[in-house]
Amino acid sequence: MKKALLLVTLLFATAELYAQKDSLQLDENNEYVYYKVVSKPELSADSVYARAWKFAAALSKDAKPKKGKADKAFNVAGKFMNYTGTSLVRKESGEVSYTLNFQAADGRYKYKFGDFVYTPYKRDRYGNMVAVQGVHIDLKNLTSKYSQKEADDIYNQVATGCITTELRLKQAIDNNPPVMKRPEVKKVHTGNW
Amino acid sequence: MKKRLLLLSFSILAVFVAKAQDTTKTDPALTISGSVDTYYKYDFSKHNNIPTSFASDQNSVSIGMVDLALKKKVGKASFVGELSFGPRGQAQSIPNAAGVYDEKTNSFHIQNLYVSYDVTDKLNLTGGYMATFVGYEVISPVGNFNYSTSYLFTNGPFQNPGFKATYAFSSKVSLMAGIFNDSWNLYTSVNKVNTFGAQLMISPVTGWTAYLNVLTGKLSGTEFDLTTSYQITDIFKLGLNAADFKPAAVVGTGGFTGVALYPQVGVSKDVTLGLRGEYFKTKSGSYATLGPPPGSSVFAATLTANVKARPLTLIPEFRLDNNKNDTDGFTTKSGGLTKTASQFVLAAVYAF
């Protein structure tokens, strides 16, 4: 039994790392989304909404959540950076803007990352990677502009961005933000030897 | 069995340790980007005629440059150091240590060397040896659509060492003002740091960006420049560069004025076609340009394709220049005077 549990845990951890592109779904409008419904029976809708709103407002410097039409719902815009290359030649290759739709209800909540739009970057005259003006590509149309391999790389990074943000959202709602503990400096009495 | 369980436990631990390390904040790494470029050019007069900055060698498979840009940003502070090796990145675009464009003597190989600091989200201060903010075309072949360069580029500044402050009022409007060395391009000032430069950036609608530039000094002269581009549709982009230059009184009289239009259309995922139509007029006076003599003009049409294979871009290009007078500098195969010159270029640029 223990062995089985261990195996499942291992598979889960591995799957989380590699599930990326497959984590994106196509919704009823044939648009890419990352959508989840989460059960949270121990919290009221008000608590979940308040915690999620606080998270959204701190998502980035420019984040401005707006109340949605439905009860206890909001939308907030954000963006994920995309990179190419590895090690020293790793650099920004583009950004993907998105909208996060959130709604809370008693005992559960749902969220959806959608409206994904890709803007490629290019190197400017000063050696910085900057957005190409006026080029905005809907995520579903990536393959009309890029090779399948390049598009897959962008899809993977978008999915990774959703998974990472989702994790932070869940931690915020669980009221359990990650705490980066500074390792304590050990004390030593140099006279005792 | 215990060993297997132990192994599994270690594997899981390793996964979580790896994840924990990912969440630890570390300084961003030093990044390297750049390009290499090579070309073949054939002037139909069988000798060089068109005074383009690069693609200078007749009937030769020649090299441009290896361009290496190093960048690092930690917090609000960053630097860029861009090194270039090869004709394009040495005597064709930057001077040597003595301030002379000479391939035979040593060069600093520097295209950009500056440090920068974000005082706030909106205000940035930058100082050092920087690519000029003036003009549509640049030295790096990755930043240009055409491989040969315009007269406006060739006769404008390449670099402006100095100190500048940029304030972004919004994502649609920003203003840069700075004080630069008294002479363009050189690593050191001739005497003073007294050239004033400013750039107003406006983006009236999505995809349309315009830069109004001025650079004026007692030794460098005064150049007004408008550089703008508009991505009108997914596949059609229109760029425009217009400039007027008047040299400093101690340098000469006259100058130049010109306008270049850059329509580009994407014909497939990997192929874009572009035309550059440029009118370049030299003013009467003593100031000599790389182009027609003072008081004349030239119209240049360049048809270029960009064929992309991921990081590699092939650039076939045909160019036809038409001077106002047959005494303006072009010659035929036999050496006779002519108004027109034409050339074919096939270049390959690899960006990383």
Coordinates of C-alpha atoms in Angstrom, one line a residue:
Chain A
M1 CA 0.0 0.0 0.0
K2 CA 2.8 2.4 1.0
K3 CA 4.6 1.5 -2.2
A4 CA 1.6 2.3 -4.3
L5 CA 1.1 5.6 -2.5
L6 CA 4.7 6.5 -3.1
L7 CA 4.4 5.6 -6.8
V8 CA 1.3 7.7 -7.2
T9 CA 3.1 10.7 -5.5
L10 CA 6.1 10.3 -7.7
L11 CA 3.9 10.1 -10.8
F12 CA 2.0 13.1 -9.7
A13 CA 5.1 15.2 -9.2
T14 CA 6.6 14.1 -12.5
A15 CA 3.3 14.8 -14.3
E16 CA 3.1 18.3 -12.9
L17 CA 6.5 19.0 -14.4
Y18 CA 5.7 17.6 -17.8
A19 CA 2.0 18.2 -18.2
Q20 CA 2.5 21.6 -19.7
K21 CA 1.2 21.9 -23.2
D22 CA -1.4 19.3 -22.5
S23 CA -2.7 21.4 -19.7
L24 CA -4.2 23.9 -22.1
Q25 CA -7.7 23.2 -23.4
L26 CA -9.9 24.5 -26.1
D27 CA -13.1 26.0 -24.8
E28 CA -16.6 26.1 -26.5
N29 CA -15.4 29.0 -28.7
N30 CA -12.3 27.0 -29.8
E31 CA -10.0 29.3 -27.9
Y32 CA -7.1 28.1 -25.8
V33 CA -7.9 28.3 -22.0
Y34 CA -6.5 26.9 -18.8
Y35 CA -9.6 26.2 -16.7
K36 CA -10.1 24.6 -13.2
V37 CA -12.8 24.1 -10.7
V38 CA -11.6 23.7 -7.1
S39 CA -13.5 22.4 -4.2
K40 CA -13.0 24.4 -1.0
P41 CA -15.8 23.3 1.4
E42 CA -14.2 24.8 4.5
L43 CA -14.3 28.4 3.2
S44 CA -17.2 30.7 2.5
A45 CA -17.4 32.3 -0.9
D46 CA -16.7 35.7 0.7
S47 CA -13.4 34.5 2.1
V48 CA -12.3 32.9 -1.0
Y49 CA -13.2 35.9 -3.1
A50 CA -11.5 38.3 -0.7
R51 CA -8.3 36.3 -0.7
A52 CA -8.3 35.8 -4.5
W53 CA -8.9 39.5 -5.0
K54 CA -5.9 40.4 -2.8
F55 CA -3.8 37.9 -4.8
A56 CA -4.9 39.4 -8.1
A57 CA -4.2 43.0 -7.0
A58 CA -0.6 42.0 -6.1
L59 CA -0.1 39.9 -9.3
S60 CA 2.0 42.6 -10.8
K61 CA 2.7 46.3 -10.5
D62 CA 0.1 47.0 -13.2
A63 CA -2.5 44.5 -12.1
K64 CA -5.9 46.1 -11.6
P65 CA -8.6 43.5 -11.0
K66 CA -12.1 44.4 -12.1
K67 CA -15.4 43.1 -10.8
G68 CA -17.1 40.7 -13.1
K69 CA -20.8 40.6 -14.1
A70 CA -21.5 37.5 -12.0
D71 CA -21.6 37.5 -8.2
K72 CA -18.2 37.2 -6.6
A73 CA -16.3 37.2 -9.8
F74 CA -13.5 39.3 -11.1
N75 CA -11.1 39.6 -14.1
V76 CA -7.5 40.6 -14.1
A77 CA -5.0 41.0 -16.9
G78 CA -1.5 39.8 -16.8
K79 CA 1.3 38.5 -19.0
F80 CA 3.9 35.7 -19.1
M81 CA 7.4 36.2 -20.5
N82 CA 8.6 33.7 -23.1
Y83 CA 12.2 32.8 -23.5
T84 CA 14.4 31.0 -26.1
G85 CA 17.7 29.4 -25.7
T86 CA 19.4 28.0 -22.7
S87 CA 22.1 29.1 -20.3
L88 CA 24.0 32.2 -21.5
V89 CA 22.0 32.6 -24.7
R90 CA 18.7 32.4 -22.9
K91 CA 16.8 35.6 -23.6
E92 CA 13.3 37.0 -23.9
S93 CA 11.6 36.0 -27.1
G94 CA 8.2 37.3 -26.5
E95 CA 5.3 37.9 -24.1
V96 CA 1.9 36.4 -23.8
S97 CA -0.9 38.6 -22.4
Y98 CA -3.8 36.8 -20.7
T99 CA -7.0 37.5 -18.7
L100 CA -7.6 35.6 -15.5
N101 CA -11.4 35.1 -14.8
F102 CA -12.2 34.1 -11.3
Q103 CA -15.4 33.3 -9.5
A104 CA -16.1 32.1 -6.0
A105 CA -19.1 30.2 -4.7
D106 CA -19.8 28.5 -1.3
G107 CA -17.6 25.5 -1.1
R108 CA -15.8 25.9 -4.4
Y109 CA -14.3 28.3 -6.8
K110 CA -13.2 28.4 -10.5
Y111 CA -10.7 30.2 -12.6
K112 CA -9.8 30.5 -16.2
F113 CA -6.8 31.8 -18.0
G114 CA -7.7 32.9 -21.5
D115 CA -7.6 35.6 -24.2
F116 CA -4.0 34.6 -24.8
V117 CA -2.2 36.9 -27.2
Y118 CA 1.5 36.5 -28.2
T119 CA 3.8 39.4 -29.0
P120 CA 7.2 38.5 -30.3
Y121 CA 10.3 40.4 -29.1
K122 CA 13.3 41.5 -31.2
R123 CA 16.7 43.0 -30.3
D124 CA 16.7 46.8 -30.5
R125 CA 19.7 49.0 -31.5
Y126 CA 20.8 49.2 -27.9
G127 CA 21.1 45.4 -27.4
N128 CA 17.8 45.0 -25.4
M129 CA 15.0 42.6 -26.3
V130 CA 11.8 44.6 -26.9
A131 CA 8.3 43.9 -28.1
V132 CA 7.7 44.1 -31.9
Q133 CA 5.3 47.0 -32.3
G134 CA 1.9 46.1 -33.7
V135 CA 2.4 42.3 -33.9
H136 CA -0.2 40.5 -31.7
I137 CA -0.9 36.8 -32.5
D138 CA -3.9 34.9 -31.0
L139 CA -2.5 31.8 -29.5
K140 CA -4.6 29.5 -31.7
N141 CA -3.0 31.1 -34.8
L142 CA 0.6 30.6 -33.7
T143 CA 1.2 27.9 -36.3
S144 CA 0.3 30.3 -39.1
K145 CA 3.3 32.4 -38.1
Y146 CA 5.7 30.0 -36.6
S147 CA 6.9 26.4 -37.1
Q148 CA 5.2 23.7 -35.0
K149 CA 8.3 23.4 -32.8
E150 CA 8.4 27.1 -32.1
A151 CA 4.7 27.2 -31.4
D152 CA 4.9 24.1 -29.1
D153 CA 7.6 25.9 -27.2
I154 CA 5.4 28.9 -26.7
Y155 CA 2.4 26.7 -25.7
N156 CA 4.6 24.9 -23.1
Q157 CA 5.7 28.2 -21.6
V158 CA 2.1 29.5 -21.4
A159 CA 1.0 26.3 -19.7
T160 CA 3.9 26.6 -17.3
G161 CA 3.0 30.2 -16.6
C162 CA -0.6 29.2 -15.8
I163 CA 0.5 26.3 -13.6
T164 CA 2.9 28.5 -11.6
T165 CA 0.3 31.3 -11.2
E166 CA -2.4 28.8 -10.3
L167 CA -0.1 27.4 -7.5
R168 CA 0.3 30.9 -6.1
L169 CA -3.4 31.6 -6.3
K170 CA -4.2 28.4 -4.5
Q171 CA -1.6 29.2 -1.8
A172 CA -3.2 32.6 -1.4
I173 CA -6.7 31.2 -1.0
D174 CA -5.4 28.5 1.4
N175 CA -4.0 31.5 3.3
N176 CA -0.7 29.7 3.2
P177 CA 1.7 31.9 1.2
P178 CA 5.2 30.4 0.6
V179 CA 7.6 31.5 3.2
M180 CA 11.2 31.9 2.2
K181 CA 13.0 31.3 5.5
R182 CA 16.3 32.9 5.8
P183 CA 18.7 30.2 7.2
E184 CA 19.7 31.2 10.7
V185 CA 23.4 31.9 11.3
K186 CA 24.7 29.3 13.7
K187 CA 26.3 30.6 16.8
V188 CA 29.6 29.3 18.0
H189 CA 31.7 30.0 21.1
T190 CA 35.2 30.1 19.9
G191 CA 36.5 30.1 23.5
N192 CA 35.2 26.6 24.1
W193 CA 37.6 24.3 22.4
Chain B
M1 CA 12.4 -4.0 -1.6
K2 CA 13.7 -1.5 1.0
K3 CA 16.3 -0.4 -1.5
R4 CA 13.7 0.3 -4.2
L5 CA 11.6 2.2 -1.7
L6 CA 14.6 4.2 -0.7
L7 CA 15.4 5.0 -4.3
L8 CA 11.8 6.1 -4.9
S9 CA 11.9 8.3 -1.9
F10 CA 15.2 9.9 -3.0
S11 CA 13.6 10.5 -6.5
I12 CA 10.7 12.3 -5.0
L13 CA 12.9 14.3 -2.7
A14 CA 15.1 15.2 -5.7
V15 CA 12.0 16.5 -7.6
F16 CA 10.9 18.7 -4.7
V17 CA 14.4 19.9 -4.0
A18 CA 14.7 20.9 -7.7
K19 CA 11.3 22.8 -7.4
A20 CA 12.4 24.5 -4.2
Q21 CA 15.6 25.7 -5.9
D22 CA 13.5 27.2 -8.7
T23 CA 11.6 29.4 -6.4
T24 CA 14.7 30.8 -4.8
K25 CA 15.5 34.3 -6.1
T26 CA 18.9 34.6 -7.8
D27 CA 20.4 37.3 -9.9
P28 CA 19.5 37.0 -13.6
A29 CA 22.2 35.5 -15.6
L30 CA 24.5 37.3 -18.0
T31 CA 22.8 37.0 -21.4
I32 CA 24.5 36.8 -24.8
S33 CA 22.8 37.7 -28.1
G34 CA 24.2 38.6 -31.5
S35 CA 24.5 37.6 -35.1
V36 CA 26.9 36.7 -37.9
D37 CA 26.4 37.8 -41.5
T38 CA 28.0 37.1 -44.8
Y39 CA 27.1 38.2 -48.3
Y40 CA 27.8 38.2 -52.0
K41 CA 27.5 41.3 -54.1
Y42 CA 27.5 41.9 -57.8
D43 CA 27.4 45.4 -59.3
F44 CA 26.3 45.2 -62.9
S45 CA 29.0 47.8 -63.9
K46 CA 31.6 45.2 -62.7
H47 CA 32.9 47.7 -60.1
N48 CA 31.6 49.4 -57.0
N49 CA 29.3 52.2 -57.7
I50 CA 26.6 52.6 -55.0
P51 CA 28.0 54.1 -51.7
T52 CA 26.2 51.8 -49.3
S53 CA 27.7 51.4 -45.9
F54 CA 28.0 47.7 -45.9
A55 CA 27.9 45.0 -48.7
S56 CA 30.9 46.9 -50.1
D57 CA 32.9 44.1 -51.9
Q58 CA 32.3 43.6 -55.6
N59 CA 31.9 40.1 -57.0
S60 CA 33.1 38.6 -53.7
V61 CA 31.8 36.3 -51.0
S62 CA 32.6 38.5 -48.1
I63 CA 31.9 38.8 -44.4
G64 CA 29.9 41.3 -42.4
M65 CA 30.7 40.8 -38.7
V66 CA 30.4 38.6 -35.7
D67 CA 28.3 40.7 -33.3
L68 CA 28.2 39.7 -29.6
A69 CA 26.0 41.6 -27.1
L70 CA 26.5 40.9 -23.4
K71 CA 23.7 42.1 -21.1
K72 CA 23.1 41.8 -17.4
K73 CA 20.4 43.4 -15.2
V74 CA 20.4 43.1 -11.5
G75 CA 17.5 45.0 -9.8
K76 CA 17.4 48.4 -11.4
A77 CA 20.9 48.5 -12.8
S78 CA 22.0 47.0 -16.1
F79 CA 24.8 47.1 -18.6
V80 CA 25.2 46.3 -22.3
G81 CA 28.5 45.6 -23.9
E82 CA 28.3 44.9 -27.6
L83 CA 31.4 43.7 -29.4
S84 CA 31.8 43.4 -33.1
F85 CA 34.5 41.8 -35.3
G86 CA 34.7 42.0 -39.0
P87 CA 34.6 44.8 -41.6
R88 CA 30.9 45.7 -40.9
G89 CA 31.7 45.9 -37.2
Q90 CA 35.0 47.6 -37.4
A91 CA 36.2 50.2 -40.0
Q92 CA 32.8 50.3 -41.8
S93 CA 30.9 51.4 -38.7
I94 CA 33.2 52.2 -35.8
P95 CA 36.5 54.1 -35.6
N96 CA 39.7 52.7 -34.0
A97 CA 41.2 54.0 -30.8
A98 CA 42.7 56.9 -32.6
G99 CA 39.3 57.9 -34.0
V100 CA 40.2 56.8 -37.6
Y101 CA 38.2 54.4 -39.8
D102 CA 41.1 52.2 -40.7
E103 CA 40.9 48.4 -41.0
K104 CA 44.6 48.0 -40.6
T105 CA 45.0 49.5 -37.2
N106 CA 43.5 48.3 -33.9
S107 CA 39.9 48.8 -33.0
F108 CA 38.1 48.8 -29.7
H109 CA 35.4 46.6 -31.4
I110 CA 32.7 48.4 -29.4
Q111 CA 29.2 49.1 -30.8
N112 CA 27.5 49.6 -27.5
L113 CA 29.0 50.0 -24.0
Y114 CA 26.7 51.7 -21.5
V115 CA 25.3 51.4 -18.0
S116 CA 21.7 52.1 -17.2
Y117 CA 19.7 52.6 -14.1
D118 CA 15.9 52.7 -13.6
V119 CA 15.4 55.5 -11.1
T120 CA 11.7 54.8 -11.1
D121 CA 9.3 52.7 -13.3
K122 CA 9.1 55.7 -15.6
L123 CA 12.6 57.3 -15.4
N124 CA 15.7 55.7 -16.7
L125 CA 19.3 57.1 -16.8
T126 CA 21.8 55.8 -19.2
G127 CA 25.4 56.7 -19.9
G128 CA 28.2 55.4 -22.1
Y129 CA 28.8 54.7 -25.8
M130 CA 25.5 54.0 -27.4
A131 CA 24.0 53.3 -30.8
T132 CA 22.5 56.5 -32.1
F133 CA 18.8 57.2 -31.5
V134 CA 18.6 58.8 -34.9
G135 CA 17.3 57.1 -38.0
Y136 CA 15.4 54.0 -39.2
E137 CA 18.3 51.7 -40.1
V138 CA 20.9 50.3 -37.7
I139 CA 24.4 48.7 -37.9
S140 CA 23.2 45.2 -36.8
P141 CA 22.0 43.3 -39.8
V142 CA 19.3 41.7 -37.6
G143 CA 17.7 45.1 -37.1
N144 CA 17.4 46.0 -40.8
F145 CA 15.1 44.5 -43.4
N146 CA 17.3 45.5 -46.4
Y147 CA 21.0 44.5 -46.4
S148 CA 22.4 47.4 -48.2
T149 CA 21.8 50.7 -46.4
S150 CA 20.1 54.0 -47.2
Y151 CA 21.9 57.2 -47.9
L152 CA 20.2 58.7 -44.8
F153 CA 21.7 56.0 -42.7
T154 CA 25.2 56.2 -44.3
N155 CA 25.3 59.9 -43.8
G156 CA 23.8 60.0 -40.3
P157 CA 25.3 59.3 -37.0
F158 CA 26.1 55.6 -36.0
Q159 CA 26.9 56.1 -32.3
N160 CA 26.4 58.9 -29.8
P161 CA 28.5 58.7 -26.6
G162 CA 26.9 60.6 -23.8
F163 CA 24.4 60.7 -21.0
K164 CA 20.7 60.6 -21.4
A165 CA 17.5 60.5 -19.3
T166 CA 14.3 58.9 -20.6
Y167 CA 10.9 59.5 -19.0
A168 CA 7.9 57.4 -20.0
F169 CA 4.8 59.4 -19.5
S170 CA 2.8 56.3 -20.5
S171 CA 3.3 53.3 -22.9
K172 CA 2.3 55.7 -25.7
V173 CA 4.5 58.7 -25.0
S174 CA 8.1 59.1 -23.8
L175 CA 10.7 61.8 -23.9
M176 CA 14.5 61.4 -24.0
A177 CA 16.9 64.2 -23.5
G178 CA 20.7 64.0 -23.3
I179 CA 24.0 65.6 -23.6
F180 CA 26.5 63.9 -26.0
N181 CA 30.1 64.2 -27.1
D182 CA 30.8 67.0 -29.6
S183 CA 31.4 64.6 -32.5
W184 CA 29.4 61.6 -33.6
N185 CA 30.7 58.0 -33.5
L186 CA 34.1 58.7 -31.8
Y187 CA 34.9 56.9 -28.6
T188 CA 36.1 60.2 -27.0
S189 CA 35.1 63.8 -27.5
V190 CA 37.2 66.0 -29.7
N191 CA 37.1 68.7 -27.0
K192 CA 33.7 69.0 -25.3
V193 CA 30.5 67.3 -24.4
N194 CA 28.2 69.8 -25.9
T195 CA 25.9 68.1 -28.4
F196 CA 22.2 68.2 -27.3
G197 CA 20.0 65.3 -28.3
A198 CA 16.3 64.6 -27.7
Q199 CA 13.7 62.1 -28.8
L200 CA 10.0 62.3 -28.5
M201 CA 8.3 58.9 -28.9
I202 CA 4.6 58.8 -29.6
S203 CA 2.4 55.8 -30.3
P204 CA -0.9 57.2 -31.5
V205 CA -2.5 53.8 -32.2
T206 CA -1.6 50.2 -31.6
G207 CA 1.2 49.2 -34.0
W208 CA 2.1 52.8 -35.0
T209 CA 5.2 54.3 -33.4
A210 CA 6.9 57.6 -34.3
Y211 CA 10.1 59.1 -33.1
L212 CA 10.9 62.7 -33.5
N213 CA 14.6 63.2 -33.1
V214 CA 17.0 66.2 -32.9
L215 CA 20.7 66.2 -32.5
T216 CA 22.5 69.6 -32.4
G217 CA 25.9 70.8 -31.5
K218 CA 28.6 73.3 -32.4
L219 CA 30.8 70.6 -34.0
S220 CA 28.4 67.9 -34.9
G221 CA 25.9 70.1 -36.7
T222 CA 22.1 69.7 -36.5
E223 CA 20.0 66.8 -37.7
F224 CA 16.3 66.7 -37.4
D225 CA 14.9 63.2 -38.0
L226 CA 11.5 61.5 -38.1
T227 CA 11.4 57.7 -37.9
T228 CA 8.1 56.0 -37.9
S229 CA 6.6 52.6 -38.6
Y230 CA 3.1 51.3 -38.7
Q231 CA 2.0 47.6 -38.7
I232 CA -1.2 48.4 -40.6
T233 CA -2.4 44.8 -40.9
D234 CA -1.0 41.4 -39.9
I235 CA 1.0 41.2 -43.1
F236 CA 1.6 44.8 -44.1
K237 CA 4.0 47.2 -42.5
L238 CA 4.9 50.7 -43.6
G239 CA 8.0 52.6 -42.4
L240 CA 9.2 56.1 -43.1
N241 CA 12.4 58.0 -42.4
A242 CA 12.8 61.7 -43.1
A243 CA 15.8 63.8 -42.1
D244 CA 17.5 67.1 -42.6
F245 CA 21.1 67.8 -41.8
K246 CA 23.0 71.0 -41.6
P247 CA 26.7 70.8 -40.7
A248 CA 28.3 73.0 -38.1
A249 CA 29.8 76.3 -39.4
V250 CA 33.3 75.1 -38.6
V251 CA 32.8 72.0 -40.7
G252 CA 31.2 73.4 -43.8
T253 CA 28.0 74.6 -45.5
G254 CA 25.2 72.8 -47.2
G255 CA 24.2 69.4 -45.8
F256 CA 21.5 67.0 -47.0
T257 CA 17.8 66.2 -46.8
G258 CA 16.0 63.1 -47.7
V259 CA 13.1 60.7 -47.2
A260 CA 12.8 56.9 -47.4
L261 CA 9.7 54.8 -47.5
Y262 CA 9.7 51.2 -46.4
P263 CA 6.6 49.2 -47.4
Q264 CA 6.8 45.5 -46.5
V265 CA 4.4 42.6 -47.0
G266 CA 4.4 39.1 -45.7
V267 CA 3.6 36.7 -48.5
S268 CA 3.9 33.6 -46.4
K269 CA 4.9 32.4 -43.0
D270 CA 8.6 32.5 -43.9
V271 CA 8.8 35.1 -46.7
T272 CA 8.4 38.8 -46.5
L273 CA 9.0 41.2 -49.5
G274 CA 10.0 44.8 -49.0
L275 CA 10.7 47.9 -51.1
R276 CA 12.8 50.8 -50.0
G277 CA 12.3 53.9 -52.0
E278 CA 14.6 56.8 -51.1
Y279 CA 15.1 60.3 -52.3
F280 CA 18.3 61.9 -51.1
K281 CA 19.2 65.5 -51.9
T282 CA 22.5 67.2 -51.2
K283 CA 22.4 70.9 -50.5
S284 CA 24.7 73.3 -52.2
G285 CA 27.7 74.1 -50.2
S286 CA 31.1 72.7 -49.2
Y287 CA 29.9 69.7 -47.1
A288 CA 30.5 66.4 -49.0
T289 CA 28.3 63.4 -48.3
L290 CA 28.7 59.8 -49.2
G291 CA 26.4 60.2 -52.2
P292 CA 26.0 62.7 -55.0
P293 CA 28.1 65.9 -54.8
P294 CA 26.6 69.1 -53.3
G295 CA 23.5 70.5 -55.1
S296 CA 22.4 67.2 -56.6
S297 CA 20.2 64.3 -55.7
V298 CA 19.6 60.5 -56.1
F299 CA 16.6 58.3 -56.1
A300 CA 17.3 54.7 -54.9
A301 CA 14.9 51.8 -55.2
T302 CA 15.7 48.5 -53.4
L303 CA 13.6 45.4 -53.7
T304 CA 14.4 42.9 -50.9
A305 CA 13.1 39.6 -49.7
N306 CA 13.6 38.1 -46.2
V307 CA 13.4 34.3 -46.3
K308 CA 13.4 32.9 -42.8
A309 CA 14.6 29.5 -41.7
R310 CA 14.2 30.0 -37.9
P311 CA 17.4 31.9 -36.8
L312 CA 18.7 32.1 -40.3
T313 CA 17.5 34.8 -42.7
L314 CA 18.4 34.8 -46.4
I315 CA 18.3 38.2 -48.0
P316 CA 18.3 38.5 -51.8
E317 CA 18.2 42.1 -52.9
F318 CA 18.2 44.1 -56.1
R319 CA 19.0 47.8 -56.0
L320 CA 18.8 50.5 -58.7
D321 CA 20.1 54.0 -58.0
N322 CA 19.4 56.9 -60.3
N323 CA 21.4 60.1 -59.9
K324 CA 20.2 63.5 -61.0
N325 CA 23.2 64.1 -63.3
D326 CA 25.6 61.7 -65.1
T327 CA 28.5 63.5 -63.4
D328 CA 27.3 62.6 -59.9
G329 CA 29.7 59.6 -59.5
F330 CA 28.4 56.5 -61.2
T331 CA 30.3 55.0 -64.1
T332 CA 29.7 52.2 -66.7
K333 CA 31.7 49.0 -67.3
S334 CA 33.9 51.0 -69.6
G335 CA 34.3 53.9 -67.2
G336 CA 31.9 56.3 -68.9
L337 CA 29.7 58.6 -66.9
T338 CA 26.2 57.4 -66.2
K339 CA 23.2 58.4 -64.1
T340 CA 22.3 54.9 -63.0
A341 CA 23.9 52.0 -61.1
S342 CA 22.5 48.7 -60.1
Q343 CA 23.6 45.8 -57.9
F344 CA 22.5 42.4 -56.7
V345 CA 23.2 41.2 -53.1
L346 CA 22.6 37.8 -51.5
A347 CA 23.2 37.9 -47.8
A348 CA 22.7 35.4 -45.0
V349 CA 22.2 36.6 -41.4
Y350 CA 22.1 34.2 -38.4
A351 CA 20.8 35.7 -35.2
F352 CA 21.2 34.1 -31.7

